[in-house]
Coordinates of C-alpha atoms in Angstrom, one line a residue:
X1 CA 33.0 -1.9 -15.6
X2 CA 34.8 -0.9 -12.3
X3 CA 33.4 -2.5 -8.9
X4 CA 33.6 1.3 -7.1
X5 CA 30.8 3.4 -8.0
X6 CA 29.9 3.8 -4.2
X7 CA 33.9 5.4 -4.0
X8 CA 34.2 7.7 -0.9
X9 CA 36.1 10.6 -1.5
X10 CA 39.4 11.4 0.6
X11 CA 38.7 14.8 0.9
X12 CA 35.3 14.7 2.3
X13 CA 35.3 16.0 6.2
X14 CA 38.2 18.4 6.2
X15 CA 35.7 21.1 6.8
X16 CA 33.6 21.0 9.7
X17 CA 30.3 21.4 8.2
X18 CA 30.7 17.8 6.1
X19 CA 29.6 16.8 9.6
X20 CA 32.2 13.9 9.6
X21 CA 32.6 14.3 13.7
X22 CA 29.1 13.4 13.9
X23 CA 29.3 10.9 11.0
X24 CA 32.6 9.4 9.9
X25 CA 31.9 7.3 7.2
X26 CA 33.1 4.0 5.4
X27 CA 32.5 2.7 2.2
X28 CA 29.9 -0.1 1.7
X29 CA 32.1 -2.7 0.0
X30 CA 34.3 -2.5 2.7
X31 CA 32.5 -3.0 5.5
X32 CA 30.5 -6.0 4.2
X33 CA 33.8 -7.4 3.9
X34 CA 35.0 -6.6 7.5
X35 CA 31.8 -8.1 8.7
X36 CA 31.7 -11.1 7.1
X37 CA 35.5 -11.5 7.8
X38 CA 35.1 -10.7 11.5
X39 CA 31.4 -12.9 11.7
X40 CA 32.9 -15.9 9.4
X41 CA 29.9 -15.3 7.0
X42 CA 29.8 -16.2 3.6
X43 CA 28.5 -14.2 1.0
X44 CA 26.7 -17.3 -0.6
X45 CA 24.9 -17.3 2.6
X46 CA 24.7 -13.5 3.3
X47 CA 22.9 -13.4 -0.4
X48 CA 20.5 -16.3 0.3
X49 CA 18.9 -14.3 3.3
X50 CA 18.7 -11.0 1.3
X51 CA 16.8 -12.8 -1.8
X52 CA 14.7 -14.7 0.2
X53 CA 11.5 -11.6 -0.1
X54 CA 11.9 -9.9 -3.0
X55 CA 8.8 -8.5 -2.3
X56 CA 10.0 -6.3 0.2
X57 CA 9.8 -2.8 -1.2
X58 CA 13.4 -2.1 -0.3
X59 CA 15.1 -5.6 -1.4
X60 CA 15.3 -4.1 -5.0
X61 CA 17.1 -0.9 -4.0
X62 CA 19.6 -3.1 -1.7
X63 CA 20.0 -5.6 -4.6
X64 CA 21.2 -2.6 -7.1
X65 CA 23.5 -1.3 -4.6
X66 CA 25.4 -4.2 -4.0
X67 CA 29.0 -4.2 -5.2
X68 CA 29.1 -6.8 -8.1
X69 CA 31.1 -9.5 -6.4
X70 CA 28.0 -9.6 -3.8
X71 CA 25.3 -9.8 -6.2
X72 CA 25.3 -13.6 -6.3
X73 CA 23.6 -15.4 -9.4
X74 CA 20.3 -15.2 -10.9
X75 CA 19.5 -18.3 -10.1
X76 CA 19.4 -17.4 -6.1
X77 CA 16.2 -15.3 -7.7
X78 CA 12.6 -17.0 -7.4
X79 CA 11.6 -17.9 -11.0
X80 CA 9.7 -15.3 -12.5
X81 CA 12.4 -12.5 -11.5
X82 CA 15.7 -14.5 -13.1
X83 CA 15.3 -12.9 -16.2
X84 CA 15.7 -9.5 -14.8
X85 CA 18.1 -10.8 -12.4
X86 CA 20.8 -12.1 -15.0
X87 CA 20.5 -8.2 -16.4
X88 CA 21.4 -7.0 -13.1
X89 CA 24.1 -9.5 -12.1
X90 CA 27.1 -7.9 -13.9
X91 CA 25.8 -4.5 -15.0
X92 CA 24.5 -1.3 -13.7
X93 CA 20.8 -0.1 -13.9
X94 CA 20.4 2.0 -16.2
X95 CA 17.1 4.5 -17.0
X96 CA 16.0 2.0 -19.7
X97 CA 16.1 -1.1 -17.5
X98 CA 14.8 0.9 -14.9
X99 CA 11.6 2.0 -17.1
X100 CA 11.8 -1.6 -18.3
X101 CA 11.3 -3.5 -14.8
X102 CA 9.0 -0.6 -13.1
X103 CA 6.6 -1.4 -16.3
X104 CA 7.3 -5.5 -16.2
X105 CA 7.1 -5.6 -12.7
X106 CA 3.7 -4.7 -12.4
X107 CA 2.9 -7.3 -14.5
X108 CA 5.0 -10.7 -13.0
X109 CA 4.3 -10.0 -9.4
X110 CA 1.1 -11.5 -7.6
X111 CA -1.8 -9.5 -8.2
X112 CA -2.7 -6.8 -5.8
X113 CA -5.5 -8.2 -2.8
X114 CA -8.4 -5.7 -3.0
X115 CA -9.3 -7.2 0.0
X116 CA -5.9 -6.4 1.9
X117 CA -3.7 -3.6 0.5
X118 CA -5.5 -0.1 0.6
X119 CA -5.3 1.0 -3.2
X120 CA -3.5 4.5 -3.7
X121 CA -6.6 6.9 -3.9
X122 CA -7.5 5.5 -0.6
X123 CA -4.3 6.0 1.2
X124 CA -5.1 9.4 -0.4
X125 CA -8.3 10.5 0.9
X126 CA -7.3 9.1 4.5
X127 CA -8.7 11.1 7.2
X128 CA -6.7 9.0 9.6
X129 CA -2.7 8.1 10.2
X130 CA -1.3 5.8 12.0
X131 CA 0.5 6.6 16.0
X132 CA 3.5 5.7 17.2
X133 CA 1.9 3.3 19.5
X134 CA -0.4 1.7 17.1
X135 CA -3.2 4.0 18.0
X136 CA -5.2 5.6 15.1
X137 CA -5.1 9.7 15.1
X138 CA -7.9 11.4 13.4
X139 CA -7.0 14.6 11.8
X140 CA -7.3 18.0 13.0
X141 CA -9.3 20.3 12.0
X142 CA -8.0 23.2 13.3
X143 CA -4.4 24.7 13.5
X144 CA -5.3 24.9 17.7
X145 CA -6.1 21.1 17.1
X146 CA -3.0 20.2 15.5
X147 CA -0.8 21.7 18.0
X148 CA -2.6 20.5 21.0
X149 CA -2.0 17.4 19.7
X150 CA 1.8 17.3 19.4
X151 CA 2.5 19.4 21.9
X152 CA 2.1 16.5 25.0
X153 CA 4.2 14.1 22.7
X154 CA 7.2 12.1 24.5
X155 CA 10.4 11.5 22.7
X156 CA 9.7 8.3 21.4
X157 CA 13.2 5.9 20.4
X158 CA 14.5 6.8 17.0
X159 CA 13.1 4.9 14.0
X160 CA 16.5 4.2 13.9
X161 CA 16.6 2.2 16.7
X162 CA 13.6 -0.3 16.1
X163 CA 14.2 -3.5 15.2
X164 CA 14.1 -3.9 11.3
X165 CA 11.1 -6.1 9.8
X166 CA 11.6 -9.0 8.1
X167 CA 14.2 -10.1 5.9
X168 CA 16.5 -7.4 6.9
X169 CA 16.2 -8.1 10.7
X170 CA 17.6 -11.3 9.6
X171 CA 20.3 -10.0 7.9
X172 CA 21.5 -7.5 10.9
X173 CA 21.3 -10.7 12.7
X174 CA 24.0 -12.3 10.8
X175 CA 25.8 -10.0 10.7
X176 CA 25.9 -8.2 13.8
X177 CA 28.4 -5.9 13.3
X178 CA 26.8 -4.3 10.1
X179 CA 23.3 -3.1 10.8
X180 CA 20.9 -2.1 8.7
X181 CA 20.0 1.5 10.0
X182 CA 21.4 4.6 11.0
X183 CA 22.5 4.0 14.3
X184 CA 23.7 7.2 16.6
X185 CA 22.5 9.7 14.1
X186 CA 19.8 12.3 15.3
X187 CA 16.6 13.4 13.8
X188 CA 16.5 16.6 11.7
X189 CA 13.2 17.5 14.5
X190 CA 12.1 16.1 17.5
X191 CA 8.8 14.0 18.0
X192 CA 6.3 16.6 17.9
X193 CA 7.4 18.3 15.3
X194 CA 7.8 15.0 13.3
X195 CA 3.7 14.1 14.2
X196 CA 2.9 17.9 13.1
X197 CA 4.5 17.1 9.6
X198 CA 2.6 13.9 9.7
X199 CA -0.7 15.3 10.1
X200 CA -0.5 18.5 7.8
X201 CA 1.0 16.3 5.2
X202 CA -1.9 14.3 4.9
X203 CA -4.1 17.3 5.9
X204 CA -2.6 19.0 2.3
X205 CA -4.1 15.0 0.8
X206 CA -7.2 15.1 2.1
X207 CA -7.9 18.9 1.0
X208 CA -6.7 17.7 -2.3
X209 CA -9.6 14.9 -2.5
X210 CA -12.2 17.4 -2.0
X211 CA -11.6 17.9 -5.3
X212 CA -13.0 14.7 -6.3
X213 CA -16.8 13.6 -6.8
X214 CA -18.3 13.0 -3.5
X215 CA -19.3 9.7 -4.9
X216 CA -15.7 8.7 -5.0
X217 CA -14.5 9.7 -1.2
X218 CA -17.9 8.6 0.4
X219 CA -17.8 11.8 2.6
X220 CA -18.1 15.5 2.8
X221 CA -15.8 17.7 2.0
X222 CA -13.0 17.6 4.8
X223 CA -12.4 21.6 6.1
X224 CA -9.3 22.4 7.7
X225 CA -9.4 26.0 9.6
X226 CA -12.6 25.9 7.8
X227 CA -11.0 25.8 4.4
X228 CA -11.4 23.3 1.8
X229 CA -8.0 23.1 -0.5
X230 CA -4.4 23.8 -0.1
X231 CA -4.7 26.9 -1.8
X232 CA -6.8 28.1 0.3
X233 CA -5.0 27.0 3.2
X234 CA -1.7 28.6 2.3
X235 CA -3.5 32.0 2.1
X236 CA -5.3 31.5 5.4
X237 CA -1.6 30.8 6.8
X238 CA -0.2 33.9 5.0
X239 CA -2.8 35.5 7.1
X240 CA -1.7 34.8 10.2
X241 CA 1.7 35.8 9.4
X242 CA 3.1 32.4 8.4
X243 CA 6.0 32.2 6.1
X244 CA 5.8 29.4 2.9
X245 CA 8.1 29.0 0.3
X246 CA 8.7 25.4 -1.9
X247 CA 11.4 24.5 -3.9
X248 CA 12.5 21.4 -6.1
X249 CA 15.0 19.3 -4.2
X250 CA 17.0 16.7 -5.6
X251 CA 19.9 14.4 -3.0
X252 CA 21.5 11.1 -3.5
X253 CA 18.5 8.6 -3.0
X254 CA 19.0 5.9 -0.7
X255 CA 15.4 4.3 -1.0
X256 CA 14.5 4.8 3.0
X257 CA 17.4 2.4 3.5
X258 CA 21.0 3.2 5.6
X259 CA 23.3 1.1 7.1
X260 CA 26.3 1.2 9.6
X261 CA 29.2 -1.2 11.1
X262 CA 30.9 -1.0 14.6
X263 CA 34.1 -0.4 14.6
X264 CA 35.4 0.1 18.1
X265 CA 33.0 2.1 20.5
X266 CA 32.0 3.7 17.4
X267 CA 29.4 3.8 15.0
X268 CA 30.5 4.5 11.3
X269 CA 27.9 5.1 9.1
X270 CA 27.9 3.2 5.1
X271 CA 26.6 5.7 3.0
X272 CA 24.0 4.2 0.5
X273 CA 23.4 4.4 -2.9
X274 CA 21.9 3.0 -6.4
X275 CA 24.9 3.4 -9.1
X276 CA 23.5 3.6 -12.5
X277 CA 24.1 3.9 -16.4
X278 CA 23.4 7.6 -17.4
X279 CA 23.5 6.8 -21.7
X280 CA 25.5 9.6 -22.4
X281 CA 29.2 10.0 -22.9
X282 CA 31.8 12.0 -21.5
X283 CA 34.5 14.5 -23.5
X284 CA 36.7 11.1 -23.5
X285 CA 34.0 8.9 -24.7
X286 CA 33.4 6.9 -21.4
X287 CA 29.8 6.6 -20.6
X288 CA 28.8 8.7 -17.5
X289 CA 28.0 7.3 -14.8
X290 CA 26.0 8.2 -11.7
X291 CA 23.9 7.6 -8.8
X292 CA 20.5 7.9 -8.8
X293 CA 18.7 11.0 -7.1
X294 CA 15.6 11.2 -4.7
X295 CA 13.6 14.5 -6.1
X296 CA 10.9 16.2 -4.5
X297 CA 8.9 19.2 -4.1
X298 CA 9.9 20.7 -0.5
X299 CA 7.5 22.4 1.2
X300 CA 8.3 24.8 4.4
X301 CA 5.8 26.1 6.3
X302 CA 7.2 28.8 8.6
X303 CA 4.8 29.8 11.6
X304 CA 5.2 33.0 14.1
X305 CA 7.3 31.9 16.9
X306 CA 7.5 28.2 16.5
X307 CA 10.0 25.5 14.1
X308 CA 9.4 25.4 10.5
X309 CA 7.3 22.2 9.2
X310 CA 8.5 20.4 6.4
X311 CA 6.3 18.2 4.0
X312 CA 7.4 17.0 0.6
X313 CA 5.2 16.1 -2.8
X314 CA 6.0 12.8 -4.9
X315 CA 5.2 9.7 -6.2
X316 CA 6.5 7.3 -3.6
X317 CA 6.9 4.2 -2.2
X318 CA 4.4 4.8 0.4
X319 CA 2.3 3.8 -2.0
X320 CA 0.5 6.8 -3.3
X321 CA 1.0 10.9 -5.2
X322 CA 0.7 13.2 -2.9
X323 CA 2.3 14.5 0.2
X324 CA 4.6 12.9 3.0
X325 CA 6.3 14.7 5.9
X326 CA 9.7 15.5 5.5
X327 CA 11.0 13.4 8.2
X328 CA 14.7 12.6 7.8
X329 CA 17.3 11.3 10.1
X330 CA 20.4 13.8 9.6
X331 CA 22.6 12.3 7.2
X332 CA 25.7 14.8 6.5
X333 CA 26.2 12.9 3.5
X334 CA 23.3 12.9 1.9
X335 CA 20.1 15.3 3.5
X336 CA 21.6 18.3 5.1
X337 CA 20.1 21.2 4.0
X338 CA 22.5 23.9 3.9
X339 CA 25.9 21.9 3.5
X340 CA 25.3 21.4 -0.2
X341 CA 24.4 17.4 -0.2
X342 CA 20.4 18.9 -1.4
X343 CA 20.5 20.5 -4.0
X344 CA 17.5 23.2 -4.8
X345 CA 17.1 25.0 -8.0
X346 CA 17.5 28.3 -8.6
X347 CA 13.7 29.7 -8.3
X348 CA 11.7 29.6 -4.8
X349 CA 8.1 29.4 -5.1
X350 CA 6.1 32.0 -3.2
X351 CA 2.9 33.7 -3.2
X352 CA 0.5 33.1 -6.2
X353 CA 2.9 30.5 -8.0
X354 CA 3.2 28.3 -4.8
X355 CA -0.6 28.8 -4.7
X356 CA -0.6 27.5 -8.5
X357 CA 1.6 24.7 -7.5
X358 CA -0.9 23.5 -4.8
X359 CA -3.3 23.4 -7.3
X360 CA -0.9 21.3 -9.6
X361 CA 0.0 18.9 -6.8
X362 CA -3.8 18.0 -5.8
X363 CA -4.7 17.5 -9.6
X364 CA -1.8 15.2 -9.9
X365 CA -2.7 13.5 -6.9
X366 CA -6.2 12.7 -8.2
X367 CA -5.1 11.8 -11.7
X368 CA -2.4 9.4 -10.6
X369 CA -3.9 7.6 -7.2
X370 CA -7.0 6.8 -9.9
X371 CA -5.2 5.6 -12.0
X372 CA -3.4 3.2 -10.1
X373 CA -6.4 1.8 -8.2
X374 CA -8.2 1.8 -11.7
X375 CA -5.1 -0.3 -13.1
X376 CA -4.5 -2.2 -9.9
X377 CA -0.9 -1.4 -9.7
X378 CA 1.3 -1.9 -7.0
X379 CA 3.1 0.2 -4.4
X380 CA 0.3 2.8 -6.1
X381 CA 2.1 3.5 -9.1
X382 CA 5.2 3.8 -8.2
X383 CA 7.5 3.3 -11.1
X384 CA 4.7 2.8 -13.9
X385 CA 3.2 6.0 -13.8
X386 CA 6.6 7.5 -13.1
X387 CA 9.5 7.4 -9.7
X388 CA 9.6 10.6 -7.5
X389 CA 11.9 11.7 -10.1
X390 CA 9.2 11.7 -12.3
X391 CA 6.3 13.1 -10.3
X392 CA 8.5 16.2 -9.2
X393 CA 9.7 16.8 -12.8
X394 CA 5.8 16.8 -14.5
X395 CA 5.1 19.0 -11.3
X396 CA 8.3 21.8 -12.4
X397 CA 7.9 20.9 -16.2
X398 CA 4.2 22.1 -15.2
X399 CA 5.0 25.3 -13.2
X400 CA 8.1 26.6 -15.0
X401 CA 7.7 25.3 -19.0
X402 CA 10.8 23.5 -18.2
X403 CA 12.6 20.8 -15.8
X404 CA 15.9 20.5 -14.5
X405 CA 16.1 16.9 -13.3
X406 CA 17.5 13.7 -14.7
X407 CA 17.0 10.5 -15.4
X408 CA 13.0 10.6 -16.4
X409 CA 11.7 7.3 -17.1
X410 CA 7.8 8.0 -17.5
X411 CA 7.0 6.0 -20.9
X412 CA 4.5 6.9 -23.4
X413 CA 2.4 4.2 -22.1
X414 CA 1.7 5.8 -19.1
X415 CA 1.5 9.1 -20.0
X416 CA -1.0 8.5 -22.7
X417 CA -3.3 6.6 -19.6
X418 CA -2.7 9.4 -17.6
X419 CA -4.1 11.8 -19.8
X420 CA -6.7 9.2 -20.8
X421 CA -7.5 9.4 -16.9
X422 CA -7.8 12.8 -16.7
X423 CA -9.6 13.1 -19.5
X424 CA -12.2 10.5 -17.4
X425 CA -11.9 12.4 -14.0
X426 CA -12.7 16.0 -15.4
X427 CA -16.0 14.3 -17.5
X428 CA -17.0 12.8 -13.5
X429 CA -17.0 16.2 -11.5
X430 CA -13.4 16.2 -10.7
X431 CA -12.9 20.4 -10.1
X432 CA -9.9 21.2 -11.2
X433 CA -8.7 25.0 -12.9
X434 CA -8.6 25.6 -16.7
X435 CA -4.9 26.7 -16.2
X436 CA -4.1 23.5 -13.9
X437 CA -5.4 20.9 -16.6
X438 CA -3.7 22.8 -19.6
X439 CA -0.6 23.3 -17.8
X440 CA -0.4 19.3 -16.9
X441 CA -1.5 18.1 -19.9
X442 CA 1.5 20.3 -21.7
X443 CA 4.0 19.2 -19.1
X444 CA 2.9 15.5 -20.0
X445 CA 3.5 15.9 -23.7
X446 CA 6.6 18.2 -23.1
X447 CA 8.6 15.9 -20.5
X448 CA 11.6 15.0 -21.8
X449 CA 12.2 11.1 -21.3
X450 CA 15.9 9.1 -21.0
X451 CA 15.3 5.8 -22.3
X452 CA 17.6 6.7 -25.3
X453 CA 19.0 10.0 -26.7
X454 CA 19.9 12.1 -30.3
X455 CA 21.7 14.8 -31.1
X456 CA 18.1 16.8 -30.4
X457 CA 18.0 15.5 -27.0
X458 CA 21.8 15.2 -26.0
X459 CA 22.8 18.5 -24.7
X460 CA 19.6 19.2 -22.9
X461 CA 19.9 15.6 -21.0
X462 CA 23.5 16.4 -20.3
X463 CA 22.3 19.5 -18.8
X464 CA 19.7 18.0 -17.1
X465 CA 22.0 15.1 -15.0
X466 CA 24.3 17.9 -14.3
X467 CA 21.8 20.3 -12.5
X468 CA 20.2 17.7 -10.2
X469 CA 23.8 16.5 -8.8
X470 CA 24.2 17.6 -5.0
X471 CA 26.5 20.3 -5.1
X472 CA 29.0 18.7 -2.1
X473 CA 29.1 15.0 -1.7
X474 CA 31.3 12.5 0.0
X475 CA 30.8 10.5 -3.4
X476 CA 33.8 10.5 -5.8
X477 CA 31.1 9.8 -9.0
X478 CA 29.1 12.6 -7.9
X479 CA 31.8 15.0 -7.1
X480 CA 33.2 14.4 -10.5
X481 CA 30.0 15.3 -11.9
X482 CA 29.5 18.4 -9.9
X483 CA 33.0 19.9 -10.6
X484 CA 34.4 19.5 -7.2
X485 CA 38.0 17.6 -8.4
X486 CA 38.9 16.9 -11.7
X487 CA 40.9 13.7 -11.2
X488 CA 41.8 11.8 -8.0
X489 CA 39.3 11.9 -5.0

């Protein structure tokens, strides 16, 4: 196995909208070898500080994007993770090993504190988020509300900017040169807009728990413009002349991690990535390789006179199903929305199909977030009962009989106690529409899954991978994939 998945391609930037002036880029292997060159680091050492919290959500992603030579030995693991670890030293992820470790993990780490960790069907049904400042901010109620206030908001520093926790602030420590963040890069929208997409996002939640038994949420039913689900929301917006379309997005996931190194007076950003084993062959009978995608459902909200908000549905690492804002930093690599790095598929979702879509995504919401504070799982799920990958493929298997995205992990485990959880929700009061339950219990037989192929399965997951490849990429794996060069870079 080559040592270059994370390749950068020569080519990329000779047209202005790779957005290489504001972003010229340099490949992760390199850089971690200028900076511990340049800092007299060793990699021995360098590894010791990254393993040292596993725990951390994003340790695991950094760990599988490591070029091999950095990966260090198993033994540099704590105990119960050196099995894994010796999988992972010399070889790529692949959608079995991933399936593998998201079920196994749930089982070797610690046990999740009731006491201490808010369980996923609480993050849920949340009528609070946090501030920027560490204050609490209770949810509007009223579109007025919302806007009066976000308007007020300051430009706070970029996220960007903070200090990382933890073991990565240790690691930008050492090395000094090679920070872990995006430094220099702008956000896609400014502050307010950013805390609009904050509250509405967990606005769409909330609405979505009305739909549980009141027993369950402890409260009334929250009202927002004094409706009670997002259905009913989206047609109260349609009414006052707002625009709102969702499609299924799929980019090159970098786990809510980035990186860059000084070179100079300038920052140049590493682009990130987890390389994996796709289980299918090419024409020459090489296995395919990839990297693996973030998916979601995007959600654009377009109101009279005033910036679009942007929310996104998916099982994440946030720890629960449901909606988050779409809150990005602008990476021309990886999260532009027009230069080709997202890619959408083909068919918008408007009107009554959006509206059925809401319906979909508050169902899954309750079916999931129960079932991972009924089965105590951590990070809410995430993994077990399926990645974002996952979620956002039930949720299009579910709308349009059919899904386009690749790799799909969700075992028969899971899917079995997530139709056995249903099956318990519906029987405690949970409301839900005949055509939402039959259309997700379908999707969760239908779904294919990539833990192994046939010739049944072959050309439809060959399909599959190919659709959810960003259609431009700095990435020489991914713009082999895509059809952008057939041979060099």
């Amino acid at each position: 196995m080559t040592d270059d998945q994370l390749r950068l391609s020569s080519t990329w930037g000779q047209s202005a909208e790779d957005g290489t002036a504001l972003a010229p880029l340099i490949e992760l292997g390199e850089a971690l070898e200028q900076s511990s060159l340049r800092q007299g680091i060793s990699r021995e050492a360098f590894l010791r500080e990254l393993l040292s919290d596993l725990h951390h959500q994003r340790l695991m992603p950094l760990l599988l994007m490591l070029p091999r030579r950095w990966r260090g030995s198993s033994a540099d693991l704590p105990k119960h993770l050196r099995g894994l670890g010796s999988l992972l030293e010399n070889n790529l992820v692949s959608p079995l090993l991933l399936a593998t470790l998201a079920d196994d993990l749930q089982h070797m780490l610690p046990a999740v504190s009731k006491a201490s960790e808010l369980n996923a069907l609480d993050r849920w049904c949340q009528r609070q988020i946090p501030g920027s400042t560490g204050q609490t901010l209770t949810l509007p109620q009223s579109l007025d509300a919302l806007w009066a206030m976000t308007a007020n908001t300051g430009e706070s520093l970029p996220a960007i900017q903070r200090k990382p926790p933890g073991t990565l602030a240790k690691i930008s420590a050492m090395g000094g040169v090679l920070t872990w963040s995006n430094r220099g890069l702008p956000n896609v929208q400014p502050e307010p807009e950013r805390l609009r997409n904050r509250l509405l996002a967990q606005i769409f939640n909330v609405l979505g728990s009305n739909r549980l038994d009141h027993s369950v949420t402890a409260a009334e039913p929250f009202r927002f413009e004094g409706v009670s689900s997002g259905r009913e929301l989206l047609k109260h917006l349609g009414n006052q002349g707002w625009q709102c379309c969702a499609r299924i997005r799929t980019s090159v996931a970098s786990f809510g991690l980035g990186a860059c190194t000084r070179i100079g007076e300038q920052w140049v950003q590493i682009p990130l990535a987890v390389p994996y084993r796709t289980g299918l062959i090419n024409e020459t009978g090489e296995e395919i390789q990839a990297l693996m995608p973030h998916a979601s459902l995007e959600l654009e909200l377009q109101p009279p006179l005033s910036s679009p908000l942007l929310l996104q549905y998916y099982q994440g690492v946030e720890g629960l199903n449901g909606w988050a804002a779409l809150n990005e930093l602008h990476r021309p690599w990886q999260n532009d929305r027009s230069n080709g790095t997202v890619a959408y598929q083909s068919s918008e979702l408007r009107g009554e199909q959006l509206a059925e879509t809401l319906d979909l995504c508050e169902l899954m919401g309750a079916v999931h977030n129960s079932e991972a504070r009924f089965s105590h799982l951590h990070m809410g799920g995430y993994g077990a009962l399926g990645f974002c990958i996952d979620s956002t493929a039930l949720l299009e298997q579910a709308i349009t009989g059919r899904t386009n995205l690749f790799p799909l992990t969700l075992g028969d485990l899971w899917r079995q106690r997530l139709q056995r959880q249903l099956h318990q929700q519906l029987e405690s009061g949970l409301q839900a529409t005949d055509d939402s339950v039959s259309r997700y219990r379908l999707s969760l037989d239908q779904l294919p899954q990539d833990l192994c192929h046939n010739s049944q399965s072959r050309h439809g997951a060959l399909r599959r991978l190919t659709a959810s490849q960003p259609r431009h990429s700095p990435f020489t794996l991914v713009r082999a994939l895509n059809g952008e060069f057939s041979a060099g870079g």
